[in-house]
């Protein structure tokens, strides 16, 4: 694989410097993923925008974590699984829920399991979830709006999962 540069505020393209500064203020450091994404200011801005939007969904923090970690584990993202495990702890998401999702185990909570299964189906079927799958998700208590929120989160994590695959992004010490 090609070696990808992990940019800092000192060596990043000009249009990425402000984005990295903003990310550092929000997170407390510049994650290696952001440093890699900084090579494309548009990619970094898109990811950070989607990340910010993810904080204001109708899905709660546990549900967002279920979606994120289902995507990360299905795509086998070496970086995002530990990163989102650390984020899940900060969001006070149960370790039991997080661990089950990353190990592809059914969740005890039927509604969360419907979310996990629906998210996995979106990825595996490239968005072409059949009517039965959609009805099962809606019958669990989710809404059409939440279908679209899951789609947005799949887009967000696809950006990071694929970037990490190509760059073989080293896992930050903060996520170990």
Coordinates of C-alpha atoms in Angstrom, one line a residue:
X1 CA 0.0 0.0 0.0
X2 CA 1.0 3.6 -0.5
X3 CA 2.2 5.4 2.6
X4 CA -0.2 8.1 3.5
X5 CA 0.9 11.2 5.3
X6 CA -0.6 11.9 8.7
X7 CA -0.8 15.6 8.5
X8 CA -0.5 18.0 11.4
X9 CA -1.5 21.7 11.5
X10 CA 2.1 22.5 10.5
X11 CA 2.2 20.4 7.3
X12 CA -1.5 20.1 6.3
X13 CA -2.8 21.8 3.1
X14 CA -3.9 25.3 3.9
X15 CA -7.6 24.5 3.6
X16 CA -7.3 21.7 6.2
X17 CA -5.4 23.7 8.9
X18 CA -8.5 25.4 10.3
X19 CA -10.4 22.1 10.3
X20 CA -7.7 20.4 12.2
X21 CA -7.6 23.2 14.7
X22 CA -11.3 23.0 15.2
X23 CA -11.2 19.2 15.6
X24 CA -8.3 19.4 18.1
X25 CA -10.3 21.9 20.2
X26 CA -13.3 19.6 20.1
X27 CA -11.5 16.3 20.7
X28 CA -8.5 17.4 22.7
X29 CA -6.0 16.0 20.0
X30 CA -5.9 15.5 16.3
X31 CA -6.8 11.8 15.6
X32 CA -4.6 10.1 13.0
X33 CA -7.7 9.6 10.9
X34 CA -8.2 13.4 10.7
X35 CA -4.5 13.8 9.9
X36 CA -4.8 11.4 7.0
X37 CA -8.1 13.0 5.8
X38 CA -6.4 16.4 5.8
X39 CA -4.7 15.6 2.5
X40 CA -8.2 16.2 1.0
X41 CA -9.8 19.3 2.8
X42 CA -13.1 18.4 1.2
X43 CA -13.0 14.9 2.7
X44 CA -12.1 16.1 6.1
X45 CA -14.8 18.8 6.0
X46 CA -17.4 16.3 4.9
X47 CA -16.5 13.8 7.6
X48 CA -16.4 16.5 10.4
X49 CA -19.7 17.9 9.2
X50 CA -21.4 14.5 9.2
X51 CA -19.8 13.8 12.7
X52 CA -21.3 17.0 13.9
X53 CA -24.7 16.2 12.4
X54 CA -24.6 12.8 14.1
X55 CA -24.8 14.6 17.5
X56 CA -28.3 15.9 16.7
X57 CA -30.2 12.9 15.4
X58 CA -33.4 11.4 16.7
X59 CA -31.3 8.2 17.4
X60 CA -29.9 8.3 20.9
X61 CA -26.2 7.8 21.8
X62 CA -26.6 4.0 22.3
X63 CA -28.4 3.7 18.9
X64 CA -25.8 5.8 17.1
X65 CA -23.1 3.6 18.6
X66 CA -24.9 0.4 17.5
X67 CA -25.0 1.8 14.0
X68 CA -21.4 3.0 14.0
X69 CA -20.0 -0.2 15.4
X70 CA -22.1 -2.4 13.2
X71 CA -20.6 -0.6 10.2
X72 CA -17.1 -0.7 11.6
X73 CA -17.2 -4.4 12.4
X74 CA -18.9 -5.4 9.2
X75 CA -16.3 -3.4 7.2
X76 CA -13.6 -4.7 9.6
X77 CA -12.1 -1.3 10.2
X78 CA -9.1 -1.8 12.4
X79 CA -9.1 1.9 13.4
X80 CA -12.7 2.8 13.8
X81 CA -13.6 -0.2 16.1
X82 CA -11.2 0.9 18.9
X83 CA -11.9 4.6 18.2
X84 CA -15.6 4.2 18.6
X85 CA -15.2 1.9 21.6
X86 CA -13.5 4.9 23.3
X87 CA -16.2 7.2 22.1
X88 CA -18.9 4.9 23.3
X89 CA -17.3 5.0 26.8
X90 CA -17.4 8.8 26.7
X91 CA -21.0 8.6 25.6
X92 CA -21.8 6.3 28.5
X93 CA -22.9 3.5 26.2
X94 CA -22.9 0.0 27.9
X95 CA -19.8 -2.0 27.3
X96 CA -22.0 -5.1 26.9
X97 CA -23.9 -3.4 24.0
X98 CA -20.7 -2.2 22.3
X99 CA -18.9 -5.6 22.8
X100 CA -21.9 -7.5 21.4
X101 CA -22.0 -5.3 18.3
X102 CA -18.3 -5.5 17.5
X103 CA -18.4 -9.3 18.0
X104 CA -21.5 -9.6 15.7
X105 CA -23.6 -11.0 18.5
X106 CA -27.4 -10.4 18.8
X107 CA -28.4 -7.8 21.3
X108 CA -30.7 -8.6 24.2
X109 CA -32.8 -5.5 23.6
X110 CA -35.1 -6.3 20.6
X111 CA -35.2 -2.7 19.4
X112 CA -31.5 -2.3 19.3
X113 CA -31.1 -5.7 17.7
X114 CA -33.5 -4.6 14.9
X115 CA -31.3 -1.5 14.4
X116 CA -28.1 -3.7 14.3
X117 CA -29.7 -6.1 11.9
X118 CA -31.1 -3.3 9.7
X119 CA -27.7 -1.5 9.6
X120 CA -25.9 -4.7 8.7
X121 CA -28.4 -5.4 5.9
X122 CA -27.9 -2.0 4.4
X123 CA -24.2 -2.6 4.2
X124 CA -24.3 -6.2 3.0
X125 CA -27.1 -5.5 0.5
X126 CA -25.6 -2.2 -0.7
X127 CA -28.7 -0.3 0.5
X128 CA -31.1 -2.6 -1.2
X129 CA -32.9 -3.8 1.9
X130 CA -36.1 -5.6 1.0
X131 CA -39.6 -4.7 2.2
X132 CA -39.5 -7.4 4.9
X133 CA -36.3 -5.9 6.3
X134 CA -37.7 -2.4 6.3
X135 CA -41.0 -3.5 7.8
X136 CA -39.1 -5.3 10.6
X137 CA -37.1 -2.2 11.4
X138 CA -40.2 0.0 11.4
X139 CA -42.2 -2.5 13.5
X140 CA -39.5 -2.4 16.1
X141 CA -40.4 1.2 16.7
X142 CA -38.2 3.1 14.3
X143 CA -39.3 5.7 11.8
X144 CA -38.7 6.5 8.1
X145 CA -36.7 9.5 9.4
X146 CA -34.5 7.1 11.3
X147 CA -34.0 4.9 8.1
X148 CA -32.5 8.0 6.6
X149 CA -30.4 8.8 9.6
X150 CA -28.9 5.3 9.4
X151 CA -28.2 6.0 5.7
X152 CA -26.3 9.2 6.7
X153 CA -24.3 7.3 9.3
X154 CA -23.4 4.6 6.8
X155 CA -22.1 7.4 4.5
X156 CA -20.1 8.9 7.4
X157 CA -18.5 5.6 8.4
X158 CA -17.9 4.6 4.8
X159 CA -15.7 7.7 4.5
X160 CA -13.6 6.8 7.5
X161 CA -13.6 3.0 7.0
X162 CA -12.4 3.3 3.4
X163 CA -9.8 6.0 4.3
X164 CA -8.4 3.8 7.1
X165 CA -8.2 0.8 4.8
X166 CA -6.2 2.7 2.2
X167 CA -4.0 4.5 4.7
X168 CA -3.7 1.7 7.2
X169 CA -4.1 4.5 9.7
X170 CA -2.2 3.8 13.0
X171 CA -4.5 3.7 16.0
X172 CA -4.0 6.6 18.3
X173 CA -2.8 5.9 21.9
X174 CA -6.0 7.6 23.2
X175 CA -8.0 4.7 21.5
X176 CA -6.0 1.8 22.9

